[in-house]
Short mmCIF file of C-alpha atoms in Angstrom, two decimals:
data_model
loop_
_atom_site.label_atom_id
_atom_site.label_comp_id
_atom_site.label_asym_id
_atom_site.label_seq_id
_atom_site.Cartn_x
_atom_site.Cartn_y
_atom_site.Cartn_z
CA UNK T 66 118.78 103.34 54.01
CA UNK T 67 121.65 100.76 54.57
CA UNK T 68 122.69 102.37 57.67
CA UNK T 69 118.82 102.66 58.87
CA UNK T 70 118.86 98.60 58.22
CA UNK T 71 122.43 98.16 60.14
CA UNK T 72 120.89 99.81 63.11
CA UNK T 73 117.94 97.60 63.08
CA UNK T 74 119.67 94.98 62.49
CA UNK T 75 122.24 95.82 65.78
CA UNK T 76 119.41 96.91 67.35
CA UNK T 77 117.40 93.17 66.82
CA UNK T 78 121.08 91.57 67.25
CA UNK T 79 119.88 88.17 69.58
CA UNK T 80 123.22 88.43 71.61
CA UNK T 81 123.08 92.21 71.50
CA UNK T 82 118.90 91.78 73.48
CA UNK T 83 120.29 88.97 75.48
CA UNK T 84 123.04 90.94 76.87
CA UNK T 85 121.19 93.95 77.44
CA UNK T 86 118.79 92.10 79.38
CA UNK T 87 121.30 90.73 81.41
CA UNK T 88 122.78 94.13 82.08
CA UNK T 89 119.29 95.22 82.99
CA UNK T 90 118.56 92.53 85.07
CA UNK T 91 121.99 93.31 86.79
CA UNK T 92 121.01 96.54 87.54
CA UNK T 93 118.00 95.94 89.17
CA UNK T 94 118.68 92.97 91.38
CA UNK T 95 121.79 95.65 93.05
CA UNK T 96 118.81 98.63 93.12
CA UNK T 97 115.87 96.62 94.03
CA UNK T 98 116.75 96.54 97.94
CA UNK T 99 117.81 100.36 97.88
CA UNK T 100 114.63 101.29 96.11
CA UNK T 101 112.46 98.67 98.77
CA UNK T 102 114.37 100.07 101.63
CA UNK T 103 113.28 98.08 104.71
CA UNK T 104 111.33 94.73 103.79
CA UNK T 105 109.30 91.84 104.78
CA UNK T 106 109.51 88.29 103.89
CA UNK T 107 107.48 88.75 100.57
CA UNK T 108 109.87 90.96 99.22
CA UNK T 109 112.75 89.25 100.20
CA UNK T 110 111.80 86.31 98.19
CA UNK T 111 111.14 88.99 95.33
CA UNK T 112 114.77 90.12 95.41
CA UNK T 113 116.45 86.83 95.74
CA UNK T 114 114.01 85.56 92.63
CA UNK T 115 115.67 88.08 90.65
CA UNK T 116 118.90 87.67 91.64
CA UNK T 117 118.65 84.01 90.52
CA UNK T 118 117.15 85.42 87.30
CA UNK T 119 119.80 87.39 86.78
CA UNK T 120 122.57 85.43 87.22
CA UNK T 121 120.62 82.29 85.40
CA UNK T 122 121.39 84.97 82.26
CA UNK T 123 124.74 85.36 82.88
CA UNK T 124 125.43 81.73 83.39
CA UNK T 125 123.90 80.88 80.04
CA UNK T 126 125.55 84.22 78.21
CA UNK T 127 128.98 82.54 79.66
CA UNK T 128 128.25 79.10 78.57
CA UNK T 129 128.33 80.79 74.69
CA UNK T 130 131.98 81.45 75.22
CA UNK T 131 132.73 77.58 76.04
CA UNK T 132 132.89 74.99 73.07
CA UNK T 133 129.46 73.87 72.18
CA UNK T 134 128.58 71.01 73.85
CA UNK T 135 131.49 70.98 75.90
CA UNK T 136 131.81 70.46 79.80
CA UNK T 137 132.02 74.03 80.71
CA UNK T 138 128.82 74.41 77.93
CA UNK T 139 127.05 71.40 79.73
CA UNK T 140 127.94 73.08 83.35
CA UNK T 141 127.27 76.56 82.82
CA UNK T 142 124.07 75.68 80.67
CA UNK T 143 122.42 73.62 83.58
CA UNK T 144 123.28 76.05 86.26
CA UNK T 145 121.35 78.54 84.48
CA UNK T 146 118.22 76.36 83.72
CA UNK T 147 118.28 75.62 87.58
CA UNK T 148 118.70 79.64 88.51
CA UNK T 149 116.38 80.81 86.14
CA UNK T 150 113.97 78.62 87.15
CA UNK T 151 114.60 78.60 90.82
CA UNK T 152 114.20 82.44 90.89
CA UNK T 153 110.42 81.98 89.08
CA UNK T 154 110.16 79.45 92.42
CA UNK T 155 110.80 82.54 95.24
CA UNK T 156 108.60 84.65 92.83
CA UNK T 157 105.64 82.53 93.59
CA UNK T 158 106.53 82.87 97.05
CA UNK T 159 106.50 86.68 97.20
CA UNK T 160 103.09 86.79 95.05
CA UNK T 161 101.35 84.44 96.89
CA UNK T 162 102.19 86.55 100.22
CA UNK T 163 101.30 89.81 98.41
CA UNK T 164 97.73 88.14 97.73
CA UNK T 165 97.49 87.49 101.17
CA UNK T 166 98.10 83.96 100.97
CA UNK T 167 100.75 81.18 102.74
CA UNK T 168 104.23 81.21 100.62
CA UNK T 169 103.24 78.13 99.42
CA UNK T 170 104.74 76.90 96.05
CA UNK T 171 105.48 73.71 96.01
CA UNK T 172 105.16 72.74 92.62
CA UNK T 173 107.09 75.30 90.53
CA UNK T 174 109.47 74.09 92.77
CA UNK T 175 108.93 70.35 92.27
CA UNK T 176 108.98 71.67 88.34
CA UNK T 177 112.44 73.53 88.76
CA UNK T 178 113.97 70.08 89.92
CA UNK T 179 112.05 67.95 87.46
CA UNK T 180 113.39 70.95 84.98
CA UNK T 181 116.92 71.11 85.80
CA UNK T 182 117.60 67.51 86.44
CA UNK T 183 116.32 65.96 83.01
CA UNK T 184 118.25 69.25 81.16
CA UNK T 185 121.63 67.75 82.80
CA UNK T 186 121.03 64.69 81.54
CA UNK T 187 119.71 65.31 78.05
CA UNK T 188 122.13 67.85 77.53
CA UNK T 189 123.74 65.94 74.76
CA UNK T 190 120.52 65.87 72.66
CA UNK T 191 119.79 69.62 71.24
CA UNK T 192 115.78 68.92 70.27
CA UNK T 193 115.07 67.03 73.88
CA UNK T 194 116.98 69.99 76.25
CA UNK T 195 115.08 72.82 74.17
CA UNK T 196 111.91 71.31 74.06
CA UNK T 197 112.22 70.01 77.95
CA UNK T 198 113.62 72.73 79.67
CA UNK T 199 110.96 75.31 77.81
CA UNK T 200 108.06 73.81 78.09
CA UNK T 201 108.43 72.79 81.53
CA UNK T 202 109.27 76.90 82.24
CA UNK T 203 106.15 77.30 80.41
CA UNK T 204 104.40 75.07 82.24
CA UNK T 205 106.31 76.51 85.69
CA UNK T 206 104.79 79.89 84.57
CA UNK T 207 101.46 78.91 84.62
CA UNK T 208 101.51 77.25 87.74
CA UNK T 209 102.40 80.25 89.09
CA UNK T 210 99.64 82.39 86.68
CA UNK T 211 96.31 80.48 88.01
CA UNK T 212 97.03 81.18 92.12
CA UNK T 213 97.00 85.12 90.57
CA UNK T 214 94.00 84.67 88.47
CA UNK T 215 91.75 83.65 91.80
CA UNK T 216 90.51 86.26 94.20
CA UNK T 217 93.09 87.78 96.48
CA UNK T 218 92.82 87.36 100.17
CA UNK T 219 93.95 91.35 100.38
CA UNK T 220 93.27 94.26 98.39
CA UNK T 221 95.68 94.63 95.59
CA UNK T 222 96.38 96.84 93.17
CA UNK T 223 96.72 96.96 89.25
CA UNK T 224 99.98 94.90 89.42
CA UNK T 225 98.31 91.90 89.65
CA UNK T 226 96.99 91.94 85.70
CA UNK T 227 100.25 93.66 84.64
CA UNK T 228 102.03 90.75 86.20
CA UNK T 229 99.29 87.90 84.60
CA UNK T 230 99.62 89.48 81.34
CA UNK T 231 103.95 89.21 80.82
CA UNK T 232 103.72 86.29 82.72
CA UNK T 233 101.37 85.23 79.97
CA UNK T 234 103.62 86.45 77.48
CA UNK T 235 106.53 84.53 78.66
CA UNK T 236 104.40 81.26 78.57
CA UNK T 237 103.62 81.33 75.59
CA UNK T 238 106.73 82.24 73.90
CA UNK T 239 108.63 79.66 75.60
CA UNK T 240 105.92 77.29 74.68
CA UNK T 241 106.61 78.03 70.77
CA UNK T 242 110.15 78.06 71.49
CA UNK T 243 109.60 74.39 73.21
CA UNK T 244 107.86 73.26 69.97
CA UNK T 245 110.43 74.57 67.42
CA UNK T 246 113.30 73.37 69.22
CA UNK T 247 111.66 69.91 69.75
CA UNK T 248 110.12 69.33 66.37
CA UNK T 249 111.28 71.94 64.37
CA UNK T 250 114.49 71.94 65.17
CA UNK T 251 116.36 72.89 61.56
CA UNK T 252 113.87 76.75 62.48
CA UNK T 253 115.74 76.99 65.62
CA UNK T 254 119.14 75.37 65.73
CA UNK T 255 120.85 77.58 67.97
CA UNK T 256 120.04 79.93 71.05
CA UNK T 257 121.84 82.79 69.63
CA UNK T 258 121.28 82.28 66.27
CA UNK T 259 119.71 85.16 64.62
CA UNK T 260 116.02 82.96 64.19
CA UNK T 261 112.73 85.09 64.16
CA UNK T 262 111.94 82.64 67.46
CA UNK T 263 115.16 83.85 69.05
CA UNK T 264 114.20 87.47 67.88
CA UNK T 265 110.39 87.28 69.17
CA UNK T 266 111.78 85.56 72.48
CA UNK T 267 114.89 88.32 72.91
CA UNK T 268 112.35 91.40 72.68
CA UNK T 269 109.60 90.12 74.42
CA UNK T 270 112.10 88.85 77.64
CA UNK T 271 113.68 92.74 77.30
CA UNK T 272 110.18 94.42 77.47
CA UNK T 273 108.35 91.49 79.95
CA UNK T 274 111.13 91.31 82.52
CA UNK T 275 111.23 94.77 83.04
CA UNK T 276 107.62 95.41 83.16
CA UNK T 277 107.87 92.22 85.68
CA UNK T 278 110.05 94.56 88.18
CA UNK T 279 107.59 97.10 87.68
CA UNK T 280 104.74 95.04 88.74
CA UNK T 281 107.10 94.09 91.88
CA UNK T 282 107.52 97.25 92.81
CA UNK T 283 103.93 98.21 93.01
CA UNK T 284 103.03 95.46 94.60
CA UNK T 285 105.55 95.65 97.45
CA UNK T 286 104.02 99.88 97.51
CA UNK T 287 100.55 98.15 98.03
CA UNK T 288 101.86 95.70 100.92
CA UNK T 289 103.82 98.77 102.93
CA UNK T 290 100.38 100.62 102.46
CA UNK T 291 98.15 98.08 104.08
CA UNK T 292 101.56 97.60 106.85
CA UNK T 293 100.73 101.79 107.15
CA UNK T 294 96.86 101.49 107.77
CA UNK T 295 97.48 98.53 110.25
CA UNK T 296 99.64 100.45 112.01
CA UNK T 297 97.40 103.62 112.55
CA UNK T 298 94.38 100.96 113.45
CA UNK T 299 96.33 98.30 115.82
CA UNK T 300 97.35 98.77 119.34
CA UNK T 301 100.74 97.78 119.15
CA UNK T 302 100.84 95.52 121.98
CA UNK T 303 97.62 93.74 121.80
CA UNK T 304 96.86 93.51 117.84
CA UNK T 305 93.67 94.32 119.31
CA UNK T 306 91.81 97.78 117.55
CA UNK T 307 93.00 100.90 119.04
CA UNK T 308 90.49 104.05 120.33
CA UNK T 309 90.01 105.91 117.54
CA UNK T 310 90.09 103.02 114.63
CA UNK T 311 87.28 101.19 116.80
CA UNK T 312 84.64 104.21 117.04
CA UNK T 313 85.05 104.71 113.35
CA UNK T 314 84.14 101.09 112.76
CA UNK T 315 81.52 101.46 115.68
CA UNK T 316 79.91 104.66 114.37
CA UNK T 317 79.48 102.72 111.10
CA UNK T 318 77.82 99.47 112.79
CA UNK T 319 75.81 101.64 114.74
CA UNK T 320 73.95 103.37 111.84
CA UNK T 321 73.68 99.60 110.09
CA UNK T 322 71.98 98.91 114.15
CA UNK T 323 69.70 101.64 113.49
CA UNK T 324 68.37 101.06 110.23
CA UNK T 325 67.87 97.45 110.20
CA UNK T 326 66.22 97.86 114.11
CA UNK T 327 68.75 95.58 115.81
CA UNK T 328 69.63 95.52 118.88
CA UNK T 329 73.38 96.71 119.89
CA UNK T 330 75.34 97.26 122.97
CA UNK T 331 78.88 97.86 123.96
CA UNK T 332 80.89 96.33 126.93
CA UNK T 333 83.11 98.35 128.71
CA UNK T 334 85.98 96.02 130.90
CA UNK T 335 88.90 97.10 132.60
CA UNK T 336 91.40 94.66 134.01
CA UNK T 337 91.29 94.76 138.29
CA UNK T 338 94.50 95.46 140.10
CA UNK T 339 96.59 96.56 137.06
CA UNK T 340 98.81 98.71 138.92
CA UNK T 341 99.34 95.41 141.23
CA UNK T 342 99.74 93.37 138.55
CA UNK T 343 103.14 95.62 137.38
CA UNK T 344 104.44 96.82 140.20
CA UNK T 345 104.38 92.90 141.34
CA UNK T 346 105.41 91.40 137.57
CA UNK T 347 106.87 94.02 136.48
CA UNK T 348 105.94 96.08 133.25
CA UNK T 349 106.73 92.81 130.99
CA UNK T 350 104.43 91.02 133.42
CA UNK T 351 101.54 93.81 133.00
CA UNK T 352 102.30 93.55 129.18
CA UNK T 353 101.87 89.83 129.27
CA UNK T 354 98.59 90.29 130.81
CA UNK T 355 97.07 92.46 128.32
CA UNK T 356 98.20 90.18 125.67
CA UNK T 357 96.69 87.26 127.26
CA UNK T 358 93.03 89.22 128.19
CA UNK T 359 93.26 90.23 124.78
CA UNK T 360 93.68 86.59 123.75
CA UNK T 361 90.28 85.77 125.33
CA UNK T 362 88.57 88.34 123.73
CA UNK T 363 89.17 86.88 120.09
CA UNK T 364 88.62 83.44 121.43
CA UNK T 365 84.92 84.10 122.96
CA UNK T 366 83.94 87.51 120.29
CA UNK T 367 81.78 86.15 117.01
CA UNK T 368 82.02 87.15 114.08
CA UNK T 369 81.12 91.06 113.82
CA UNK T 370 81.69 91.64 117.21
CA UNK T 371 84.73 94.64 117.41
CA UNK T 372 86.67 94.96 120.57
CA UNK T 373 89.54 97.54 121.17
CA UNK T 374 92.23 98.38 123.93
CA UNK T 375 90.76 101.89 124.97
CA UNK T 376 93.29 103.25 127.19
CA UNK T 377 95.92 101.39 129.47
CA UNK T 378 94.07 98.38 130.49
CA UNK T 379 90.32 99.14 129.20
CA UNK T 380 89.23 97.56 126.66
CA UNK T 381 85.75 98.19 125.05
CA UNK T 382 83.24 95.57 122.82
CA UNK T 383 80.70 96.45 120.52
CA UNK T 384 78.58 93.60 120.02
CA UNK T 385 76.25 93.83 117.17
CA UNK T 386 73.00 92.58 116.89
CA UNK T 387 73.29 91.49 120.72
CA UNK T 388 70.61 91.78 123.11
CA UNK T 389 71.75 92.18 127.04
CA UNK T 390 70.90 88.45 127.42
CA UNK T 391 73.52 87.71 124.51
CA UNK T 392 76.09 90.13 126.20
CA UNK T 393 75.77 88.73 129.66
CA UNK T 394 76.55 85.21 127.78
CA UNK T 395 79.49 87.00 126.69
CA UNK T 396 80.68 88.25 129.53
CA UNK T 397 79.85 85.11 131.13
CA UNK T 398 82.43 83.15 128.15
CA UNK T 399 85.17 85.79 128.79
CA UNK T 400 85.40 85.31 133.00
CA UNK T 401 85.19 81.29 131.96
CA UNK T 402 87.93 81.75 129.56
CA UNK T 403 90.03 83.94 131.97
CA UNK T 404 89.38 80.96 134.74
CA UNK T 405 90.74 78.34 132.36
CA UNK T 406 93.55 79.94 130.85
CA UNK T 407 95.03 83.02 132.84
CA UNK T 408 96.79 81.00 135.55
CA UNK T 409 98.45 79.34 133.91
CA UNK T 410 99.50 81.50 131.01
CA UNK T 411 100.49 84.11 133.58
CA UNK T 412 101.26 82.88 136.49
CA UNK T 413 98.41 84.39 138.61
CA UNK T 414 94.56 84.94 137.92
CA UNK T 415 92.95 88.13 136.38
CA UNK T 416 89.99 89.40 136.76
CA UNK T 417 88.33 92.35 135.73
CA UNK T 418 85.12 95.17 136.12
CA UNK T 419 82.94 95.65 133.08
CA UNK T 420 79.73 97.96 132.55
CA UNK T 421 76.96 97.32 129.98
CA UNK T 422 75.29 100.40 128.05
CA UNK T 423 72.42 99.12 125.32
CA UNK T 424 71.72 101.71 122.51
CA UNK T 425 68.28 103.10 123.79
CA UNK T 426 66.74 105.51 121.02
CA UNK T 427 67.18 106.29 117.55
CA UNK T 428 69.38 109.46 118.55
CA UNK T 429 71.76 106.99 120.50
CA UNK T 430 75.27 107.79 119.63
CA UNK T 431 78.63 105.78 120.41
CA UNK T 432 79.88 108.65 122.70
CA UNK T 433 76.55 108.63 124.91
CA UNK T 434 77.05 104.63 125.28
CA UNK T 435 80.31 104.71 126.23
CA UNK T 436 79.46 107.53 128.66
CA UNK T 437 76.62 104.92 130.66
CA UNK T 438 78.94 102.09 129.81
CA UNK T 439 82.04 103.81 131.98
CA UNK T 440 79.49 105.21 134.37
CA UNK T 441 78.30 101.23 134.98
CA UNK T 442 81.81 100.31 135.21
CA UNK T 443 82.51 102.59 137.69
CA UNK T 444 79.85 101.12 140.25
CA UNK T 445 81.32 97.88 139.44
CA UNK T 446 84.17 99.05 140.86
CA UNK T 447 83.17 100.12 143.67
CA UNK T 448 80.76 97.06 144.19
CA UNK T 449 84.11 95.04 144.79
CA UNK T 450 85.54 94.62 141.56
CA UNK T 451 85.14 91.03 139.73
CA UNK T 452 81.32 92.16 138.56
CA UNK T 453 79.93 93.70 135.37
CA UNK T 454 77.16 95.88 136.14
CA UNK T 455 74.46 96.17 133.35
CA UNK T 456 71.66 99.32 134.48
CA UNK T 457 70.52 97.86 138.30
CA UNK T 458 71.79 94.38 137.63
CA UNK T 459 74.92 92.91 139.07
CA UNK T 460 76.69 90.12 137.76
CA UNK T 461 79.41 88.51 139.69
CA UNK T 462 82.16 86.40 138.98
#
């Protein structure tokens, strides 16, 4: 029984958590980028928040060796306060880009200043520093807990409420740690005392933190599987849709056409004189081009409407609930556009062919459109170029 109770009591040792956390914490911030492999911005910030985590840890686990109160104590104390709490800063960072959101986080960080500044100067006085420099991290915590806690611009996964609820955790322990050490200060008189506060605060930082890197590494899996499904649904050039990603979205607005009796047709355009275009610009020249028709599409298409590079320099539109009137307009809008901005973004006009195909009958299918669409386009073609050609109707430039 004694030895059961020495072993609990190792086990529950406050320096003994502390430092294993900090070993932990170690660990992780050297693994993290192996594990992540190749990252973006969001999980950059991720890494260097717990990096400043970590060595926040060891700066205050090194201050304990120092005279209490001491320069080195005073030093070492306040460098951790400001990495601790500058890590939590490039944590709100990465979460709000994992939630789809700007990396916006301006005041956790006007909090970490706040924070670390009035902990250097009311170092000398024990009940002011404690209380101040843990309930501001409690209240730095929860301004980073409500952005997580509104809808997410993306789809994410379970991480987000794994990540509210030890960020939770953390709140409110440092919040009873800010009241003890304020007002109750002879029931927490030292960080490393052996105080059920410093006990409570030990275990739960062990377990939180860790489930904390857990949460970060599903969430960075959730980003690089939304960065995999762009990939296999964006041309690479363009941004725009590619071939197949836009006839599974078409297919899908077609049946919607067809059981709510809309009307729906898809535009068919391919750029004139591409070959001209590269063999005179060159291929960075031809690529430029595409960009910039590609541009014009987004700036003139409403909302719903789906356009796609189809092959080389075709491009097609589906334009839902759209009558031909409505896609002659926007045909009209994208030759306009062109006019206004493709000289001068280029360096030479462009121009291009288009064919119209309507969805006739109930049994109307994407393939059949795009067939009379590319068949329309063709006599455009042919016509001269410069014209979209709708059934027996012509429409120039």
């Amino acid at each position: 029984m004694d030895y059961f109770e020495s072993a609990i009591v190792a086990i529950t040792d406050v320096s003994t958590l502390f430092f294993g956390m900090t070993l932990n914490l170690s660990i992780m911030a050297v693994a993290l980028p192996y594990f992540m492999g190749r990252v973006n911005r969001a999980a950059r910030y991720a890494q260097a928040g717990i990096v400043l985590q970590t060595a926040g840890w060891i700066f205050l686990l090194w201050s304990s060796t120092f005279e209490r109160g001491g320069w080195a104590d005073h030093l070492l104390s306040t460098m951790a306060m400001g990495s601790v709490s500058g890590g939590m800063v490039f944590n709100a960072m990465a979460f709000q880009l994992w939630y789809g959101r700007k990396a916006s986080a301006r005041i956790p960080a006007a909090i970490a200043v706040l924070m670390t500044v009035g902990y250097c100067i009311g170092f000398s006085d024990y009940p002011f520093r404690v209380g101040w420099a843990n309930g501001l991290l409690a209240l730095q915590i929860a301004t980073i807990i409500v952005p997580l806690c509104r809808a997410p611009q993306v789809a994410v996964g379970r991480w987000r409420w794994l990540l509210i609820i030890c960020l939770t955790v953390q709140m409110l322990v440092l919040a009873g740690r800010a009241v003890l050490g304020a007002f109750y200060t002879a029931e927490f008189p030292n960080f490393f005392g052996p105080y059920l506060i410093n006990r409570v605060f030990a275990l739960s930082s062990n377990s939180m933190m860790m489930m904390s890197v857990v949460a970060i590494l599903l969430a960075h899996r959730d980003e690089a599987a939304r960065e995999l499904e762009r990939l296999a649904t964006l041309d690479g050039l363009t941004g725009a849709l590619n071939r197949r990603a836009w006839i599974l979205k078409s297919e899908i607005d077609l049946a919607r056409s067809l059981r709510y009796k809309q009307p729906l047709g898809v535009l068919m355009l391919d750029l004139d004189y591409f070959k001209q275009i590269n063999d005179k610009h060159g291929h960075a020249g031809g690529d430029r081009a595409l960009q910039v028709f590609v541009t014009g599409l987004r700036a003139v298409s409403r909302a719903g409407d789906l356009f796609c590079r189809y092959g080389g320099e075709e491009f097609c539109v589906l334009l839902n609930c759209a009558d031909l009137a409505s896609i002659i307009a926007y045909d009209e809008r994208m030759r306009q556009w062109l006019a206004l901005h493709s000289l001068n973004e280029l360096g030479f006009a462009l121009s291009y062919s288009g064919g119209i195909a309507m969805r006739m009958h109930n049994t109307d299918s994407i393939e059949n459109m795009l067939e009379r669409a590319d068949v329309a386009l063709y006599k455009a073609k042919s016509q001269g170029r410069g014209c979209t050609l709708a059934s027996s109707e012509v429409l120039c430039a």
